Tab-separated table of C-alpha atoms in Angstrom:
chain	number	residue	atom	x	y	z
M	1	PRO	CA	-16.010	-57.823	-6.998
M	2	PRO	CA	-15.829	-55.880	-3.744
M	3	VAL	CA	-14.959	-57.680	-0.502
M	4	LYS	CA	-15.437	-56.843	3.212
M	5	MET	CA	-12.969	-58.110	5.766
M	6	THR	CA	-12.870	-57.512	9.473
M	7	TYR	CA	-10.420	-58.313	12.252
M	8	ARG	CA	-10.948	-57.915	16.001
M	9	ALA	CA	-7.748	-57.096	17.940
M	10	VAL	CA	-8.778	-58.828	21.175
M	11	GLY	CA	-5.502	-60.601	22.236
M	12	SER	CA	-4.137	-64.010	21.679
M	13	GLY	CA	-6.167	-65.682	24.402
M	14	THR	CA	-9.481	-64.538	23.013
M	15	GLY	CA	-8.370	-65.285	19.511
M	16	GLN	CA	-7.599	-68.844	20.574
M	17	HIS	CA	-10.909	-69.201	22.492
M	18	GLU	CA	-12.975	-68.200	19.505
M	19	PHE	CA	-11.018	-70.430	17.127
M	20	ILE	CA	-11.033	-73.506	19.342
M	21	GLY	CA	-14.636	-73.320	20.420
M	22	THR	CA	-14.344	-75.583	23.365
M	23	ASN	CA	-17.876	-74.776	24.568
M	24	ASN	CA	-19.236	-74.663	20.986
M	25	GLY	CA	-18.597	-78.196	19.993
M	26	TYR	CA	-15.085	-77.372	18.921
M	27	MET	CA	-16.430	-75.165	16.247
M	28	PRO	CA	-15.275	-71.542	15.799
M	29	TYR	CA	-17.465	-68.647	17.007
M	30	ASP	CA	-18.391	-67.104	13.637
M	31	GLN	CA	-14.684	-66.810	12.970
M	32	ASP	CA	-12.960	-67.756	9.597
M	33	PHE	CA	-9.433	-67.755	11.079
M	34	GLY	CA	-7.773	-66.858	14.416
M	35	SER	CA	-4.469	-65.361	15.178
M	36	GLY	CA	-2.104	-65.160	18.177
M	37	ASP	CA	1.453	-64.765	19.340
M	38	ILE	CA	1.427	-68.205	21.183
M	39	PRO	CA	0.703	-71.635	19.857
M	40	ILE	CA	-2.392	-73.676	20.471
M	41	GLY	CA	-1.842	-75.575	23.735
M	42	SER	CA	-1.212	-79.285	23.566
M	43	SER	CA	-4.547	-80.350	25.335
M	44	ASP	CA	-6.533	-78.147	22.972
M	45	TYR	CA	-4.653	-79.411	19.996
M	46	THR	CA	-5.488	-83.040	20.947
M	47	ALA	CA	-9.094	-82.159	21.699
M	48	LEU	CA	-9.542	-80.530	18.288
M	49	ASN	CA	-8.104	-83.470	16.417
M	50	THR	CA	-10.102	-86.010	18.529
M	51	ALA	CA	-13.186	-84.075	17.573
M	52	GLY	CA	-12.250	-84.518	13.943
M	53	HIS	CA	-10.876	-81.046	13.214
M	54	GLU	CA	-7.388	-80.931	11.886
M	55	ILE	CA	-5.865	-77.476	12.558
M	56	MET	CA	-2.714	-75.797	11.247
M	57	HIS	CA	-0.371	-73.106	12.497
M	58	PHE	CA	0.530	-70.530	9.817
M	59	PRO	CA	3.623	-68.632	10.939
M	60	PHE	CA	3.887	-65.245	9.307
M	61	GLN	CA	5.752	-62.603	11.456
M	62	MET	CA	8.185	-62.189	14.268
M	63	GLY	CA	8.690	-59.610	16.801
M	64	ALA	CA	11.072	-58.847	19.706
M	65	MET	CA	9.978	-58.372	23.257
M	66	SER	CA	12.272	-56.452	25.516
M	67	ILE	CA	12.837	-54.835	28.919
M	68	PHE	CA	12.711	-51.049	29.157
M	69	HIS	CA	13.498	-48.720	31.964
M	70	ASN	CA	13.396	-45.127	33.096
M	71	VAL	CA	16.739	-44.539	34.788
M	72	PRO	CA	17.586	-40.865	33.949
M	73	GLY	CA	20.824	-40.000	32.036
M	74	ILE	CA	21.383	-43.320	30.381
M	75	PRO	CA	21.422	-43.788	26.508
M	76	LYS	CA	18.311	-45.471	25.081
M	77	SER	CA	20.377	-47.983	23.125
M	78	GLY	CA	23.932	-48.729	21.938
M	79	ALA	CA	27.060	-47.650	23.859
M	80	GLY	CA	26.352	-46.827	27.420
M	81	ALA	CA	22.961	-48.623	27.522
M	82	LEU	CA	22.102	-50.151	30.890
M	83	LYS	CA	23.246	-53.780	30.957
M	84	LEU	CA	21.436	-56.616	32.730
M	85	THR	CA	21.401	-60.368	32.643
M	86	ALA	CA	18.369	-62.652	32.760
M	87	CYS	CA	19.165	-63.635	36.397
M	88	ILE	CA	19.396	-59.957	37.523
M	89	ILE	CA	16.010	-59.137	35.807
M	90	ALA	CA	14.493	-62.214	37.438
M	91	LYS	CA	15.694	-61.089	40.805
M	92	ILE	CA	14.391	-57.554	40.182
M	93	PHE	CA	10.985	-58.825	39.068
M	94	LYS	CA	10.856	-61.086	42.206
M	95	ARG	CA	11.941	-58.095	44.351
M	96	GLU	CA	15.036	-59.948	45.578
M	97	ILE	CA	16.903	-56.967	44.068
M	98	THR	CA	15.060	-53.769	45.028
M	99	THR	CA	17.419	-50.873	44.443
M	100	TRP	CA	19.305	-49.551	41.415
M	101	ASP	CA	22.578	-49.328	43.345
M	102	ASP	CA	22.568	-53.037	44.053
M	103	ALA	CA	26.059	-54.526	43.731
M	104	GLU	CA	24.962	-56.924	40.967
M	105	ILE	CA	23.705	-54.095	38.868
M	106	THR	CA	26.679	-51.694	39.442
M	107	THR	CA	29.181	-54.427	38.722
M	108	LEU	CA	27.862	-54.677	35.199
M	109	ASN	CA	27.479	-50.921	34.954
M	110	PRO	CA	30.380	-49.380	36.792
M	111	GLY	CA	29.493	-45.844	35.547
M	112	LEU	CA	25.952	-45.985	36.869
M	113	THR	CA	25.101	-42.985	39.099
M	114	VAL	CA	21.773	-43.199	40.986
M	115	PRO	CA	20.662	-41.971	44.362
M	116	ALA	CA	21.659	-44.305	47.144
M	117	GLY	CA	18.919	-46.835	47.889
M	118	GLN	CA	16.847	-45.721	44.940
M	119	ASN	CA	13.890	-48.096	44.713
M	120	ILE	CA	13.253	-49.987	41.476
M	121	GLU	CA	9.625	-49.501	40.415
M	122	VAL	CA	8.639	-52.729	38.775
M	123	PHE	CA	5.676	-52.638	36.388
M	124	HIS	CA	3.903	-55.786	35.053
M	125	ARG	CA	0.875	-56.453	32.865
M	126	VAL	CA	-2.463	-57.332	34.201
M	127	LYS	CA	-4.871	-59.803	32.724
M	128	GLY	CA	-3.744	-62.419	30.284
M	129	SER	CA	-0.884	-61.208	28.209
M	130	SER	CA	1.181	-63.010	25.550
M	131	THR	CA	4.011	-60.534	26.397
M	132	THR	CA	3.950	-61.689	30.009
M	133	ALA	CA	4.014	-65.300	28.718
M	134	GLY	CA	7.009	-64.556	26.545
M	135	VAL	CA	9.108	-62.657	29.051
M	136	THR	CA	8.399	-65.206	31.880
M	137	THR	CA	9.265	-68.092	29.484
M	138	TYR	CA	12.573	-66.388	28.647
M	139	LEU	CA	13.422	-65.800	32.308
M	140	ASN	CA	12.798	-69.466	33.122
M	141	LYS	CA	14.837	-70.676	30.171
M	142	ALA	CA	17.722	-68.306	30.821
M	143	CYS	CA	17.771	-68.405	34.644
M	144	PRO	CA	15.695	-71.425	35.972
M	145	SER	CA	17.449	-71.281	39.348
M	146	VAL	CA	15.786	-67.941	40.084
M	147	TRP	CA	12.744	-67.914	37.891
M	148	GLU	CA	10.974	-71.192	38.506
M	149	ALA	CA	8.598	-72.933	35.999
M	150	GLY	CA	5.656	-72.029	38.352
M	151	LEU	CA	6.218	-68.349	37.367
M	152	VAL	CA	5.640	-68.894	33.634
M	153	GLY	CA	2.356	-67.948	31.990
M	154	LYS	CA	0.106	-65.348	30.532
M	155	LEU	CA	-1.102	-64.444	34.138
M	156	ILE	CA	1.110	-65.013	37.165
M	157	THR	CA	1.232	-63.877	40.705
M	158	TRP	CA	3.585	-60.895	41.174
M	159	PRO	CA	5.040	-59.507	44.496
M	160	ALA	CA	2.669	-57.184	46.295
M	161	ASP	CA	4.956	-54.219	46.014
M	162	THR	CA	5.065	-54.245	42.227
M	163	ASN	CA	2.877	-52.014	40.022
M	164	GLU	CA	0.147	-52.935	37.542
M	165	ALA	CA	-0.125	-51.642	33.913
M	166	GLU	CA	-2.932	-52.577	31.508
M	167	GLY	CA	-2.143	-53.167	27.899
M	168	SER	CA	0.961	-52.246	25.950
M	169	GLY	CA	0.030	-48.599	25.951
M	170	GLY	CA	-0.545	-48.562	29.665
M	171	MET	CA	2.844	-50.264	30.227
M	172	SER	CA	4.657	-47.772	27.975
M	173	ALA	CA	2.913	-44.811	29.652
M	174	ALA	CA	3.800	-46.064	33.144
M	175	ILE	CA	7.515	-46.550	32.408
M	176	ALA	CA	7.764	-43.210	30.681
M	177	SER	CA	6.070	-41.281	33.466
M	178	THR	CA	7.720	-43.009	36.405
M	179	PRO	CA	11.459	-42.239	37.098
M	180	TYR	CA	13.479	-45.412	37.936
M	181	ALA	CA	10.800	-47.741	36.594
M	182	ILE	CA	11.333	-51.031	34.763
M	183	GLY	CA	8.907	-53.149	32.721
M	184	TYR	CA	8.472	-55.219	29.620
M	185	ILE	CA	6.768	-54.492	26.239
M	186	ASP	CA	7.087	-55.419	22.624
M	187	SER	CA	10.152	-53.713	21.278
M	188	GLY	CA	8.550	-51.873	18.485
M	189	HIS	CA	6.131	-50.247	20.863
M	190	GLY	CA	8.871	-49.230	23.218
M	191	HIS	CA	11.104	-47.756	20.523
M	192	ASP	CA	8.196	-45.806	18.968
M	193	ASP	CA	7.434	-44.275	22.387
M	194	GLY	CA	11.141	-43.370	22.883
M	195	LEU	CA	11.771	-45.618	25.890
M	196	SER	CA	15.233	-46.586	27.074
M	197	GLU	CA	16.026	-50.289	26.489
M	198	ILE	CA	17.989	-52.724	28.567
M	199	SER	CA	21.074	-54.163	26.832
M	200	LEU	CA	20.321	-57.859	27.510
M	201	GLU	CA	22.934	-60.647	27.458
M	202	ASN	CA	21.930	-63.518	25.126
M	203	LEU	CA	22.822	-67.203	25.366
M	204	ASP	CA	26.159	-66.668	23.635
M	205	GLY	CA	27.164	-63.901	26.067
M	206	THR	CA	26.500	-60.952	23.733
M	207	SER	CA	25.090	-57.859	25.356
M	208	GLN	CA	22.776	-55.877	23.014
M	209	THR	CA	19.468	-54.219	22.739
M	210	SER	CA	16.870	-55.443	20.251
M	211	LEU	CA	17.524	-52.288	18.327
M	212	GLU	CA	21.140	-53.388	17.875
M	213	ALA	CA	20.192	-56.976	17.102
M	214	GLY	CA	17.863	-55.739	14.313
M	215	PRO	CA	15.776	-57.895	11.960
M	216	ALA	CA	18.672	-60.366	11.365
M	217	GLY	CA	19.066	-61.052	15.128
M	218	ILE	CA	15.318	-61.482	15.609
M	219	GLY	CA	14.923	-63.689	12.572
M	220	ALA	CA	17.931	-65.853	13.704
M	221	ALA	CA	15.843	-67.077	16.673
M	222	ALA	CA	13.539	-68.932	14.275
M	223	SER	CA	16.257	-70.313	12.168
M	224	GLU	CA	18.028	-71.579	15.283
M	225	ALA	CA	14.751	-73.118	16.521
M	226	ILE	CA	14.321	-75.107	13.275
M	227	THR	CA	17.892	-76.299	13.382
M	228	ALA	CA	17.401	-77.415	17.025
M	229	GLY	CA	14.212	-79.222	16.182
M	230	VAL	CA	12.127	-76.872	18.352
M	231	MET	CA	9.777	-75.915	15.607
M	232	PRO	CA	7.939	-78.686	13.612
M	233	SER	CA	8.363	-78.761	9.872
M	234	SER	CA	4.637	-79.632	9.220
M	235	PRO	CA	1.970	-76.971	10.045
M	236	LEU	CA	-0.288	-79.927	11.032
M	237	ASP	CA	1.921	-80.910	13.983
M	238	ASP	CA	1.632	-79.894	17.599
M	239	PHE	CA	3.295	-76.459	17.998
M	240	SER	CA	2.648	-76.140	21.751
M	241	ALA	CA	6.288	-76.603	22.653
M	242	VAL	CA	7.584	-73.989	20.243
M	243	SER	CA	9.568	-71.323	21.956
M	244	LEU	CA	11.941	-68.844	20.367
M	245	HIS	CA	13.392	-67.789	23.738
M	246	ASN	CA	17.084	-67.845	24.636
M	247	MET	CA	18.135	-69.434	21.344
M	248	ALA	CA	21.840	-69.763	20.352
M	249	GLY	CA	23.757	-67.372	18.098
M	250	ALA	CA	26.182	-64.536	18.614
M	251	THR	CA	23.658	-61.760	17.569
M	252	THR	CA	20.416	-63.680	18.301
M	253	TRP	CA	17.843	-61.638	20.257
M	254	PRO	CA	16.701	-63.816	23.196
M	255	ILE	CA	13.042	-62.925	23.578
M	256	VAL	CA	11.153	-63.355	20.280
M	257	ALA	CA	7.566	-63.937	19.592
M	258	ILE	CA	6.286	-65.554	16.438
M	259	SER	CA	2.746	-64.841	15.333
M	260	TYR	CA	0.428	-67.398	13.774
M	261	VAL	CA	-2.746	-67.524	11.868
M	262	TYR	CA	-4.831	-70.445	13.286
M	263	LEU	CA	-6.465	-72.449	10.522
M	264	ARG	CA	-8.797	-75.324	10.055
M	265	LYS	CA	-7.388	-77.611	7.345
M	266	ASP	CA	-10.889	-78.135	5.925
M	267	LEU	CA	-12.224	-74.890	4.654
M	268	THR	CA	-15.183	-76.321	2.718
M	269	PRO	CA	-17.752	-74.887	5.245
M	270	LEU	CA	-16.603	-71.385	4.241
M	271	GLY	CA	-17.796	-71.553	0.623
M	272	ASP	CA	-16.644	-68.632	-1.393
M	273	ARG	CA	-14.890	-67.081	1.697
M	274	ALA	CA	-12.286	-69.963	1.539
M	275	CYS	CA	-10.829	-68.597	-1.726
M	276	LEU	CA	-10.533	-65.138	-0.304
M	277	LEU	CA	-8.890	-66.470	2.874
M	278	LYS	CA	-6.366	-68.367	0.768
M	279	ALA	CA	-5.499	-65.255	-1.205
M	280	PHE	CA	-5.078	-63.366	2.092
M	281	LEU	CA	-2.615	-65.971	3.344
M	282	GLU	CA	-0.701	-65.990	0.130
M	283	TYR	CA	-0.323	-62.320	0.193
M	284	ILE	CA	0.814	-62.254	3.828
M	285	ILE	CA	3.857	-64.373	3.083
M	286	SER	CA	4.550	-62.846	-0.289
M	287	ASP	CA	7.634	-60.631	-0.621
M	288	GLU	CA	5.273	-57.612	-0.888
M	289	GLY	CA	3.347	-58.580	2.191
M	290	GLN	CA	6.449	-59.387	4.282
M	291	ALA	CA	7.976	-56.063	3.272
M	292	LEU	CA	5.155	-54.263	5.052
M	293	LEU	CA	5.933	-55.670	8.445
M	294	PRO	CA	8.765	-53.413	9.613
M	295	ALA	CA	6.448	-50.412	9.508
M	296	PHE	CA	4.555	-52.111	12.336
M	297	GLY	CA	7.542	-52.983	14.449
M	298	ALA	CA	7.763	-56.644	13.226
M	299	VAL	CA	9.962	-58.555	10.854
M	300	GLY	CA	9.215	-61.194	8.225
M	301	VAL	CA	9.928	-64.883	8.818
M	302	PRO	CA	12.985	-66.528	7.312
M	303	ALA	CA	12.810	-68.891	4.330
M	304	ALA	CA	12.611	-72.032	6.379
M	305	VAL	CA	9.589	-70.733	8.275
M	306	LYS	CA	7.969	-69.388	5.169
M	307	THR	CA	8.114	-72.936	3.774
M	308	ILE	CA	5.987	-74.089	6.721
M	309	ALA	CA	3.405	-71.364	5.991
M	310	GLN	CA	3.368	-72.324	2.237
M	311	THR	CA	2.842	-75.957	3.230
M	312	ALA	CA	-0.221	-74.939	5.220
M	313	ILE	CA	-1.707	-73.135	2.239
M	314	ASP	CA	-1.014	-76.167	0.029
M	315	SER	CA	-2.640	-78.479	2.550
M	316	LEU	CA	-5.963	-76.608	2.717
M	317	VAL	CA	-9.058	-78.574	1.685
M	318	MET	CA	-10.904	-76.217	-0.494
M	319	PRO	CA	-14.529	-76.059	-1.600
M	320	VAL	CA	-15.536	-75.189	-5.155
M	321	CYS	CA	-14.904	-71.427	-5.319
M	322	THR	CA	-13.339	-69.035	-7.689
M	323	ALA	CA	-9.666	-68.430	-6.914
M	324	TRP	CA	-8.418	-64.883	-6.326
M	325	THR	CA	-5.181	-63.851	-7.949
M	326	ILE	CA	-2.916	-60.915	-7.193
M	327	GLU	CA	-1.917	-58.466	-9.947
M	328	SER	CA	1.433	-57.095	-8.616
M	329	SER	CA	2.230	-55.154	-11.802
M	330	THR	CA	0.088	-53.947	-14.772
M	331	ASP	CA	-1.476	-56.870	-16.566
M	332	PRO	CA	-3.554	-55.363	-19.427
M	333	GLY	CA	-7.043	-56.860	-19.770
M	334	ALA	CA	-6.473	-59.592	-17.186
M	335	GLY	CA	-5.975	-57.134	-14.365
M	336	GLN	CA	-9.538	-55.706	-14.842
M	337	GLU	CA	-11.202	-59.199	-14.632
M	338	ASP	CA	-13.142	-60.369	-11.600
M	339	HIS	CA	-11.443	-61.895	-8.522
M	340	ILE	CA	-8.284	-59.848	-8.983
M	341	ILE	CA	-6.513	-58.179	-6.051
M	342	SER	CA	-4.731	-55.389	-8.034
M	343	VAL	CA	-1.894	-53.185	-6.892
M	344	LYS	CA	-3.233	-50.592	-9.393
M	345	ARG	CA	-6.703	-50.498	-7.940
M	346	ARG	CA	-6.953	-47.767	-5.241
M	347	ASP	CA	-9.396	-45.417	-3.586
M	348	TYR	CA	-8.546	-41.921	-2.553
M	349	ALA	CA	-8.484	-42.635	1.169
M	350	GLU	CA	-5.813	-45.294	0.664
M	351	TYR	CA	-3.800	-42.930	-1.736
M	352	ASP	CA	-4.023	-40.112	0.809
M	353	ARG	CA	-2.866	-42.292	3.662
M	354	ALA	CA	0.158	-43.326	1.569
M	355	ASN	CA	0.988	-39.605	0.927
M	356	MET	CA	0.707	-38.936	4.722
M	357	LEU	CA	3.078	-41.681	5.526
M	358	ASP	CA	5.633	-40.229	3.002
M	359	SER	CA	5.190	-36.863	4.606
M	360	ILE	CA	5.731	-38.215	8.091
M	361	ALA	CA	8.811	-40.113	7.001
M	362	ALA	CA	10.206	-36.897	5.453
M	363	LEU	CA	9.550	-34.999	8.619
M	364	GLN	CA	11.170	-37.653	10.789
M	365	SER	CA	14.266	-37.498	8.482
M	366	ARG	CA	14.376	-33.702	8.809
M	367	VAL	CA	14.106	-33.952	12.629
M	368	VAL	CA	17.012	-36.362	12.772
M	369	SER	CA	19.151	-34.082	10.578
M	370	LEU	CA	18.216	-31.103	12.778
M	371	GLU	CA	19.083	-32.914	15.932
M	372	ALA	CA	22.411	-34.114	14.513
M	373	ALA	CA	23.208	-30.478	13.512
M	374	LYS	CA	23.382	-29.501	17.183
M	375	PHE	CA	22.528	-25.812	17.043
M	376	THR	CA	24.896	-23.463	18.905
M	377	LEU	CA	22.648	-21.350	21.159
M	378	LEU	CA	23.385	-17.787	22.226
M	379	ASP	CA	21.021	-15.813	24.462
M	380	GLY	CA	21.220	-12.051	25.501
M	381	SER	CA	19.135	-9.532	27.353
M	382	GLY	CA	19.383	-5.888	28.298
M	383	THR	CA	18.593	-2.379	27.055
M	384	THR	CA	15.905	-1.846	24.383
M	385	ASN	CA	17.896	0.873	22.568
M	386	PRO	CA	19.987	-1.480	20.349
M	387	SER	CA	17.332	-4.243	20.208
M	388	LYS	CA	16.335	-3.744	16.583
M	389	PHE	CA	20.012	-3.580	15.575
M	390	PHE	CA	20.738	-6.744	17.510
M	391	TRP	CA	17.753	-8.524	16.013
M	392	GLN	CA	19.010	-7.630	12.500
M	393	VAL	CA	22.472	-8.857	13.254
M	394	ILE	CA	21.013	-12.080	14.836
M	395	SER	CA	18.944	-12.683	11.773
M	396	LEU	CA	21.951	-12.356	9.465
M	397	PHE	CA	24.014	-14.657	11.680
M	398	GLU	CA	21.259	-17.344	11.721
M	399	ALA	CA	20.858	-17.120	8.007
M	400	ARG	CA	24.648	-17.329	7.144
M	401	ALA	CA	26.015	-19.585	9.835
M	402	LYS	CA	27.190	-23.174	9.209
M	403	PRO	CA	26.646	-25.151	11.323
M	404	PRO	CA	23.311	-23.614	12.300
M	405	VAL	CA	23.033	-21.206	15.172
M	406	LYS	CA	20.130	-19.912	17.232
M	407	MET	CA	20.344	-16.507	18.934
M	408	THR	CA	17.814	-14.615	20.949
M	409	TYR	CA	17.687	-11.178	22.611
């Protein structure tokens, strides 16, 4: 039968507020599940359990946060990218380092050429932000002597001569439009918007961008966290101390957020909705569901974390309801039954969107190949008498040349 599902993208803080229901008798505000990039706090976890509501964290995706800048003439990533350490970034954000030609910066980047005394325009998020929480947690873990514990949180007090940016879009736009700016944002957003990324030194001393670390380096943060006992093995445990920041590993990315679905263990009040929610969770951690994440700037969770998520599903207290199953390939007869999520069942809008994505991917590939070709440009101007002859010859040259050329007259 048809279903209707909605999700309000209101931020981790609001997602937790509506899930916890502190002022609602610790009952959710007409919400079947919550989600956020930060774990439920220890006091809220204890209060929920004291009120008789066992909750679970369901980890399902990981994403890198990073530092981006707008220093002209520097590669966006890879060789030649601007190198900084956590302590230098901490000093920049605290305005203890205020210019791009500061000795600590130029020592790491001997080829850096900037105007003398060029001010560093620092941008930070306003309102509660999980990205602010992630970046400030990282700075405290990696450089506690400069970035004290009192400067960690979703909302902190920034120096008066720093600049405000609202939301990820506002931060990206501010960095892009302000020469010599620096700020923080989720890596996928920054890469999509073409921003230049800081090459950041990790715990093992490797300098790299999140683009260079890739999914393996991002995923390694969770694996290291489990090995170090930072992440509980049971979804029913207190996750408030979980932090995937500054974890060990030669290629591990040091600022990693892990996203959770917040669940009540007892789903019996949901009735038939409980079985749909369970199917939703099962799909999210399936191979097919996890494979969708890179298109949205995130990566799937490693096997050990997926085990925690599966344990959460297995621990749910379910009402009497009809289970949904997923038809991932054609199952004659059974695939047409009720309570089936079928890969073969589509509507035209979904089909058309898929075609558009394929077209965009093809165009992006074409743009890359054209940029790599590096057209040779030749421009001339002068008398009109031979113009038609010149245009004819130019047309022949452009058609016959390899590598491609572009000529104008």
